[in-house]
Coordinates of C-alpha atoms in Angstrom, one line a residue:
M771 CA 0.0 0.0 0.0
L772 CA 1.4 3.4 -1.0
T773 CA 1.5 5.7 2.0
T774 CA 0.7 9.4 1.6
T775 CA 1.1 12.4 3.8
P776 CA -2.0 14.3 5.0
Q777 CA -0.7 17.4 3.2
Y778 CA -0.6 15.5 -0.1
N779 CA -4.1 14.1 0.5
K780 CA -5.6 17.5 1.3
L781 CA -3.9 19.0 -1.8
S782 CA -5.4 16.3 -4.0
I783 CA -8.9 16.8 -2.6
I784 CA -8.7 20.5 -3.2
M785 CA -7.6 20.1 -6.8
I786 CA -10.3 17.5 -7.5
S787 CA -12.9 19.6 -5.8
K788 CA -11.9 22.6 -8.0
H789 CA -12.1 20.4 -11.0
K790 CA -15.6 19.3 -10.1
Q791 CA -16.7 22.9 -9.4
T792 CA -15.3 23.9 -12.8
S793 CA -17.3 21.2 -14.5
T794 CA -20.5 22.1 -12.6
D795 CA -20.1 25.8 -13.5
T796 CA -19.7 24.8 -17.1
Q797 CA -22.9 22.7 -17.1
N798 CA -24.9 25.5 -15.4
S799 CA -23.8 28.0 -18.0
D800 CA -24.8 25.6 -20.8
T801 CA -21.5 26.1 -22.5
T802 CA -19.6 23.4 -24.3
S803 CA -18.2 20.8 -21.9
R804 CA -14.4 20.4 -21.5
S805 CA -12.6 17.7 -23.2
A806 CA -13.0 14.2 -21.8
V807 CA -10.3 12.7 -19.6
T808 CA -9.5 9.9 -22.0
E809 CA -8.0 10.9 -25.3
G810 CA -10.4 10.9 -28.3
S811 CA -13.6 10.9 -26.1
S812 CA -16.3 13.4 -26.8
T813 CA -18.2 12.6 -23.6
P814 CA -18.3 15.5 -21.1
L815 CA -15.9 15.2 -18.1
S816 CA -18.7 15.3 -15.5
A817 CA -20.4 12.3 -17.0
T818 CA -17.3 10.2 -17.3
L819 CA -15.0 11.0 -14.4
T820 CA -14.8 7.8 -12.3
I821 CA -11.8 6.5 -10.4
G822 CA -11.1 4.0 -13.0
R823 CA -11.2 6.5 -15.9
L824 CA -9.2 9.0 -13.8
I825 CA -6.5 6.4 -13.2
E826 CA -6.2 5.5 -16.9
A827 CA -5.9 9.2 -17.7
H828 CA -3.1 9.5 -15.2
V829 CA -1.3 6.5 -16.7
V830 CA -1.4 8.0 -20.1
F831 CA -0.3 11.4 -18.8
I832 CA 2.6 10.0 -16.7
Q833 CA 3.9 8.0 -19.7
Q834 CA 3.7 10.9 -22.0
W835 CA 5.4 13.1 -19.5
L836 CA 8.2 10.6 -18.9
R837 CA 8.8 10.3 -22.7
E838 CA 9.3 14.1 -22.9
Q839 CA 11.4 14.4 -19.8
A840 CA 13.5 11.2 -19.9
Q841 CA 16.7 12.8 -21.1
P842 CA 16.7 15.9 -18.8
L843 CA 15.6 13.7 -15.9
A844 CA 18.6 11.5 -16.5
M845 CA 21.0 14.5 -16.5
E846 CA 19.4 16.0 -13.4
A847 CA 19.7 12.6 -11.7
W848 CA 23.4 12.4 -12.6
Q849 CA 24.0 16.0 -11.4
W850 CA 22.3 15.1 -8.1
L851 CA 24.1 11.9 -7.7
G852 CA 27.5 13.4 -8.6
A853 CA 27.1 16.0 -5.8
Q854 CA 26.8 13.3 -3.2
P855 CA 29.8 12.2 -1.1
M856 CA 30.9 8.7 -2.0
R857 CA 31.1 7.5 1.6
K858 CA 27.3 8.3 2.0
Y859 CA 26.5 5.2 -0.2
V860 CA 29.6 3.2 -0.5
S861 CA 31.9 1.8 2.2
S862 CA 35.2 0.1 2.1
E863 CA 33.5 -3.2 3.1
D864 CA 31.1 -2.8 0.2
L865 CA 34.0 -2.7 -2.2
Q866 CA 35.7 -5.6 -0.5
R867 CA 32.5 -7.8 -0.9
L868 CA 32.1 -6.7 -4.5
L869 CA 35.7 -7.8 -5.4
N870 CA 35.7 -10.9 -3.3
D871 CA 32.2 -12.3 -3.8
W872 CA 31.8 -11.3 -7.5
L873 CA 35.2 -11.0 -9.1
L874 CA 37.6 -13.4 -7.2
S875 CA 35.2 -16.1 -6.1
Q876 CA 33.8 -16.7 -9.6
P877 CA 35.8 -18.5 -12.2
M878 CA 35.9 -17.1 -15.7
T879 CA 33.2 -18.6 -17.8
E880 CA 34.1 -20.7 -20.9
I881 CA 32.2 -18.2 -23.1
M882 CA 34.4 -15.4 -21.9
R883 CA 37.6 -17.5 -22.2
Q884 CA 36.6 -18.3 -25.8
D885 CA 36.0 -14.7 -26.5
I886 CA 39.4 -13.8 -25.2
R887 CA 41.0 -16.4 -27.4
D888 CA 39.1 -15.2 -30.5
I889 CA 40.0 -11.6 -29.8
L890 CA 43.7 -12.5 -29.4
Q891 CA 43.6 -14.4 -32.6
T892 CA 42.1 -11.5 -34.4
L893 CA 44.6 -9.0 -32.9
I894 CA 47.7 -11.0 -33.4
Y895 CA 47.0 -12.2 -37.0
H896 CA 45.2 -9.0 -38.3
P897 CA 46.5 -8.0 -41.7
V898 CA 47.4 -4.5 -40.5
N899 CA 50.3 -6.0 -38.5
D900 CA 52.1 -6.5 -41.8
S901 CA 52.4 -2.8 -42.5
V902 CA 52.9 -1.4 -39.0
P903 CA 56.5 -1.4 -37.6
L904 CA 57.5 -2.3 -34.1
S905 CA 58.6 1.3 -33.5
E906 CA 55.0 2.4 -33.6
L907 CA 54.4 0.2 -30.5
V908 CA 57.5 1.3 -28.6
D909 CA 59.4 4.5 -29.5
D910 CA 63.2 5.1 -29.2
A911 CA 62.9 7.2 -26.1
Q912 CA 61.2 4.3 -24.2
V913 CA 64.0 1.9 -25.2
D914 CA 66.7 4.4 -24.2
T915 CA 65.1 4.9 -20.8
L916 CA 64.8 1.1 -20.3
A917 CA 68.4 0.5 -21.4
T918 CA 69.7 3.2 -19.1
Y919 CA 67.7 1.8 -16.2
V920 CA 68.9 -1.8 -16.7
G921 CA 72.5 -0.6 -17.3
S922 CA 72.6 1.4 -14.1
H923 CA 71.9 -1.6 -11.8
K924 CA 75.4 -3.0 -11.7
Q925 CA 75.0 -4.7 -8.3
Q926 CA 71.8 -6.6 -9.3
R927 CA 73.4 -7.5 -12.6
N928 CA 76.5 -9.0 -10.9
I929 CA 74.3 -10.9 -8.5
L930 CA 72.5 -12.4 -11.5
I931 CA 75.7 -13.3 -13.2
H932 CA 77.1 -14.9 -10.0
T933 CA 73.8 -16.9 -9.6
L934 CA 74.0 -18.1 -13.2
V935 CA 77.7 -18.8 -13.6
G936 CA 78.8 -19.6 -10.1
N937 CA 76.3 -22.3 -9.2
E938 CA 77.0 -26.1 -9.2
T939 CA 74.6 -26.7 -12.1
F940 CA 76.6 -24.4 -14.3
A941 CA 79.8 -26.0 -13.2
D942 CA 78.6 -29.5 -14.1
L943 CA 77.3 -28.3 -17.4
L944 CA 80.6 -26.6 -18.2
T945 CA 82.5 -29.8 -17.2
Q946 CA 80.5 -32.0 -19.5
T947 CA 80.7 -29.5 -22.3
L948 CA 84.5 -29.2 -22.1
Y949 CA 84.9 -33.0 -21.7
H950 CA 82.8 -33.7 -24.8
A951 CA 84.7 -31.0 -26.8
I952 CA 88.1 -32.4 -25.8
N953 CA 87.0 -36.0 -26.4
D954 CA 85.5 -35.2 -29.8
F955 CA 88.7 -33.4 -30.8
M956 CA 90.9 -36.2 -29.8
E957 CA 88.8 -38.9 -31.5
T958 CA 88.6 -36.9 -34.7
T959 CA 92.4 -36.1 -34.7
L960 CA 93.4 -39.7 -34.0
D961 CA 91.2 -41.0 -36.8
K962 CA 92.8 -38.7 -39.2
A963 CA 96.4 -39.3 -38.0
G964 CA 96.7 -42.8 -39.6
G965 CA 99.5 -44.8 -38.1
V966 CA 100.3 -42.1 -35.5
G967 CA 96.8 -42.2 -34.4
K968 CA 96.8 -45.9 -33.9
L969 CA 100.1 -45.5 -31.9
M970 CA 98.5 -42.9 -29.7
K971 CA 95.4 -45.1 -29.1
L972 CA 97.8 -47.8 -28.1
G973 CA 99.6 -45.5 -25.7
R974 CA 96.3 -44.5 -24.2
S975 CA 95.4 -48.2 -23.6
S976 CA 98.8 -48.8 -22.0
F977 CA 98.3 -45.7 -19.7
E978 CA 94.9 -47.0 -18.6
K979 CA 96.3 -50.4 -17.8
A980 CA 99.3 -49.0 -15.9
T981 CA 97.2 -46.6 -13.8
N982 CA 94.2 -48.9 -13.5
R983 CA 92.0 -45.9 -14.4
N984 CA 90.0 -44.9 -17.5
L985 CA 91.4 -41.9 -19.3
D986 CA 88.0 -40.4 -19.7
E987 CA 87.3 -40.6 -16.0
K988 CA 90.7 -39.1 -15.3
L989 CA 90.0 -36.3 -17.7
Q990 CA 86.6 -35.6 -16.1
A991 CA 88.1 -35.6 -12.6
Y992 CA 90.7 -33.2 -13.7
L993 CA 88.1 -30.8 -15.2
H994 CA 85.9 -31.1 -12.1
R995 CA 88.8 -30.2 -9.8
N996 CA 89.6 -27.1 -11.9
I997 CA 86.1 -26.1 -12.9
K998 CA 85.6 -23.8 -9.9
D999 CA 88.6 -21.8 -11.0
L1000 CA 87.2 -21.7 -14.6
T1001 CA 83.8 -20.5 -13.4
R1002 CA 85.4 -17.8 -11.3
R1003 CA 87.2 -16.7 -14.4
A1004 CA 84.1 -16.8 -16.5
E1005 CA 82.1 -14.8 -13.9
T1006 CA 84.9 -12.2 -13.7
N1007 CA 85.0 -11.9 -17.5
A1008 CA 81.2 -11.6 -17.7
Q1009 CA 81.1 -8.9 -15.1
Q1010 CA 83.9 -7.0 -16.8
H1011 CA 82.4 -7.4 -20.3
L1012 CA 78.9 -6.5 -19.2
S1013 CA 79.6 -3.0 -17.9
N1014 CA 76.9 -0.4 -17.5
E1015 CA 77.8 1.2 -20.9
E1016 CA 78.0 -2.2 -22.6
V1017 CA 74.6 -3.3 -21.4
T1018 CA 73.0 0.0 -22.5
R1019 CA 74.7 -0.2 -25.9
L1020 CA 73.6 -3.8 -26.5
L1021 CA 70.0 -3.0 -25.8
V1022 CA 70.0 0.1 -27.9
T1023 CA 71.8 -1.6 -30.8
G1024 CA 69.5 -4.6 -30.6
W1025 CA 66.4 -2.4 -30.8
A1026 CA 67.8 -0.5 -33.7
R1027 CA 68.1 -3.8 -35.7
V1028 CA 64.5 -4.8 -35.2
K1029 CA 62.4 -1.6 -34.8
D1030 CA 61.7 -1.2 -38.5
Q1031 CA 60.4 -4.8 -38.8
P1032 CA 56.6 -5.2 -39.0
V1033 CA 54.6 -6.3 -36.0
S1034 CA 53.7 -9.5 -37.8
Q1035 CA 57.3 -10.7 -37.2
L1036 CA 56.1 -11.6 -33.7
Q1037 CA 54.0 -14.3 -35.3
R1038 CA 57.1 -16.3 -36.1
Y1039 CA 57.4 -17.2 -32.4
L1040 CA 53.8 -18.5 -32.3
N1041 CA 52.2 -21.7 -33.6
N1042 CA 48.9 -21.0 -35.4
N1043 CA 48.0 -24.7 -35.8
P1044 CA 44.4 -25.3 -34.6
D1045 CA 45.5 -28.5 -32.9
N1046 CA 48.5 -26.9 -31.2
S1047 CA 47.7 -23.2 -31.0
S1048 CA 50.1 -21.0 -29.1
I1049 CA 47.2 -18.6 -28.2
D1050 CA 45.3 -21.5 -26.6
H1051 CA 48.3 -22.4 -24.6
I1052 CA 48.9 -18.8 -23.5
E1053 CA 45.3 -18.3 -22.5
A1054 CA 45.1 -21.6 -20.6
S1055 CA 48.3 -20.8 -18.8
V1056 CA 47.1 -17.4 -17.8
Q1057 CA 43.7 -18.9 -16.7
Q1058 CA 45.5 -21.5 -14.6
S1059 CA 47.5 -18.9 -12.8
Y1060 CA 44.4 -16.7 -12.3
N1061 CA 42.4 -19.6 -10.8
R1062 CA 45.1 -20.4 -8.4
L1063 CA 45.7 -16.8 -7.4
R1064 CA 42.1 -15.6 -7.1
L1065 CA 41.5 -18.1 -4.3
S1066 CA 44.8 -17.6 -2.5
P1067 CA 45.0 -15.7 0.8
Y1068 CA 48.0 -13.8 -0.6
L1069 CA 46.0 -12.2 -3.4
H1070 CA 43.0 -11.5 -1.0
S1071 CA 45.4 -9.7 1.4
L1072 CA 46.8 -7.5 -1.4
V1073 CA 43.3 -6.7 -2.7
T1074 CA 42.1 -5.8 0.8
A1075 CA 45.1 -3.5 1.4
S1076 CA 44.7 -1.9 -2.0
V1077 CA 41.0 -1.2 -1.5
E1078 CA 41.6 0.3 1.9
T1079 CA 44.3 2.6 0.5
W1080 CA 42.2 3.8 -2.4
Y1081 CA 39.1 4.3 -0.1
A1082 CA 41.1 6.3 2.4
N1083 CA 42.3 8.6 -0.4
H1084 CA 38.8 9.1 -1.9
Q1085 CA 36.1 8.5 0.7
S1086 CA 35.5 12.3 1.1
D1087 CA 35.3 12.9 -2.7
T1088 CA 32.0 13.4 -4.4
I1089 CA 30.8 10.7 -6.8
A1090 CA 31.4 13.1 -9.7
T1091 CA 35.0 13.6 -8.6
V1092 CA 35.6 9.9 -8.5
A1093 CA 33.9 9.5 -11.9
A1094 CA 36.1 12.3 -13.3
S1095 CA 39.2 10.3 -12.4
L1096 CA 37.9 7.8 -14.9
A1097 CA 37.2 10.5 -17.5
I1098 CA 33.5 10.3 -16.9
D1099 CA 32.2 13.9 -16.9
E1100 CA 28.9 15.5 -17.6
Q1101 CA 29.6 15.5 -21.4
A1102 CA 30.2 11.7 -21.2
M1103 CA 27.0 11.2 -19.3
A1104 CA 25.1 13.3 -21.9
Q1105 CA 26.4 11.0 -24.6
L1106 CA 25.6 7.9 -22.6
S1107 CA 22.1 9.3 -22.0
N1108 CA 21.5 9.8 -25.7
A1109 CA 22.7 6.2 -26.4
L1110 CA 20.4 4.8 -23.7
L1111 CA 17.4 7.0 -24.6
P1112 CA 15.8 4.4 -26.9
I1113 CA 16.0 1.8 -24.1
A1114 CA 14.3 4.3 -21.8
Q1115 CA 11.6 5.1 -24.3
D1116 CA 10.8 1.5 -24.9
A1117 CA 10.7 0.9 -21.1
I1118 CA 8.2 3.8 -20.7
E1119 CA 6.0 2.4 -23.4
S1120 CA 6.1 -1.1 -22.0
T1121 CA 3.1 -2.8 -20.5
W1122 CA 4.9 -3.7 -17.2
L1123 CA 5.6 0.0 -16.4
S1124 CA 2.0 1.1 -17.1
A1125 CA 0.8 -1.8 -15.0
H1126 CA 3.0 -0.7 -12.1
I1127 CA 1.8 3.0 -12.5
R1128 CA -1.8 1.8 -12.6
E1129 CA -1.2 -0.3 -9.4
M1130 CA 0.3 2.6 -7.6
L1131 CA -2.5 5.0 -8.6
Q1132 CA -5.1 2.5 -7.6
A1133 CA -3.5 2.2 -4.2
F1134 CA -3.6 5.9 -3.9
Y1135 CA -7.2 6.5 -4.9
M1136 CA -8.5 3.5 -2.9
Q1137 CA -7.5 5.3 0.4
P1138 CA -10.7 6.1 2.3
N1139 CA -10.0 9.8 2.7
I1140 CA -9.3 10.1 -1.0
K1141 CA -12.4 8.2 -2.1
E1142 CA -14.5 10.3 0.3
G1143 CA -13.0 13.6 -1.0
L1144 CA -13.5 12.7 -4.7
G1145 CA -17.2 12.0 -4.4
F1146 CA -17.3 10.2 -7.8
D1147 CA -18.4 6.8 -8.9
N1148 CA -15.9 4.3 -7.4
T1149 CA -16.1 1.9 -10.3

């Protein structure tokens, strides 16, 4: 039941009474009656004004009024909403629930995943990539800045070199590489040496019998004993060669060699076979990481801290100020209002809206004090 204030009830009774008085005066003066309530009707108002007919007239009037006022009403609503402080309607907890319950708790649907794959396919293999150089994506100033930044971090670079060159895995790899290189060289040389080669192989066999050790094992043991010294030398050489200036120069020179190539060159590193698509693999890998992270306490902690920081900075701002930070201003809202106007007009013309308006008016006119004040036929 729609509640009304006594003041609104009194005002309605006064207006209806004046309307009845006007109709009575018109009849007494034998002048032409005023137009009927319902459009197209030629029946005098005093003879047709029942609650039912009055409600229908109101429904028609309200819909017509809304059609004419939809756009200015939308702008006035935005202006009013934009002036309100954000904290009046939105709390930090509301934002937390929105992100946790809607974004993080729900896995990405297969439809959305397929859309992502299709869009990536379109972007990566679009014909325009054949005529656009890489330099249009990244300019020289960005590369220079990046190269200078990387080149200036000497300590971090030396730690990385030490981690790569000075670890046991690298030592073992270097040992095996050197061993195979020496062994291959010896075998190839002895095979080509003819009689001398056979003599050297005989000497090798005699050495192994005399020492009771395999020459290959002795060679590997020797390399392993000395490999630490070799890795230290390799690390020192790498650190000396990869100076700040050298790293910067390598990056800038490398970019200069590829910047004029078309963007489509990146396709060379991808497989476009439908049965083994790189895009499918990339999307699946990202999806796997996302599904793992979105449920992890780690990500939830970061999201919570981020929301709290943002809310603390903007809770006193108006909604218009927050929207302006997203480039949403009154002009943008006017364009959006124009775009959505056909939807609003169709909604205003819909039967469900007229039914709700009718229900609201019926609840209003069925109030005892309103019915009594009208004094019309209640049908």
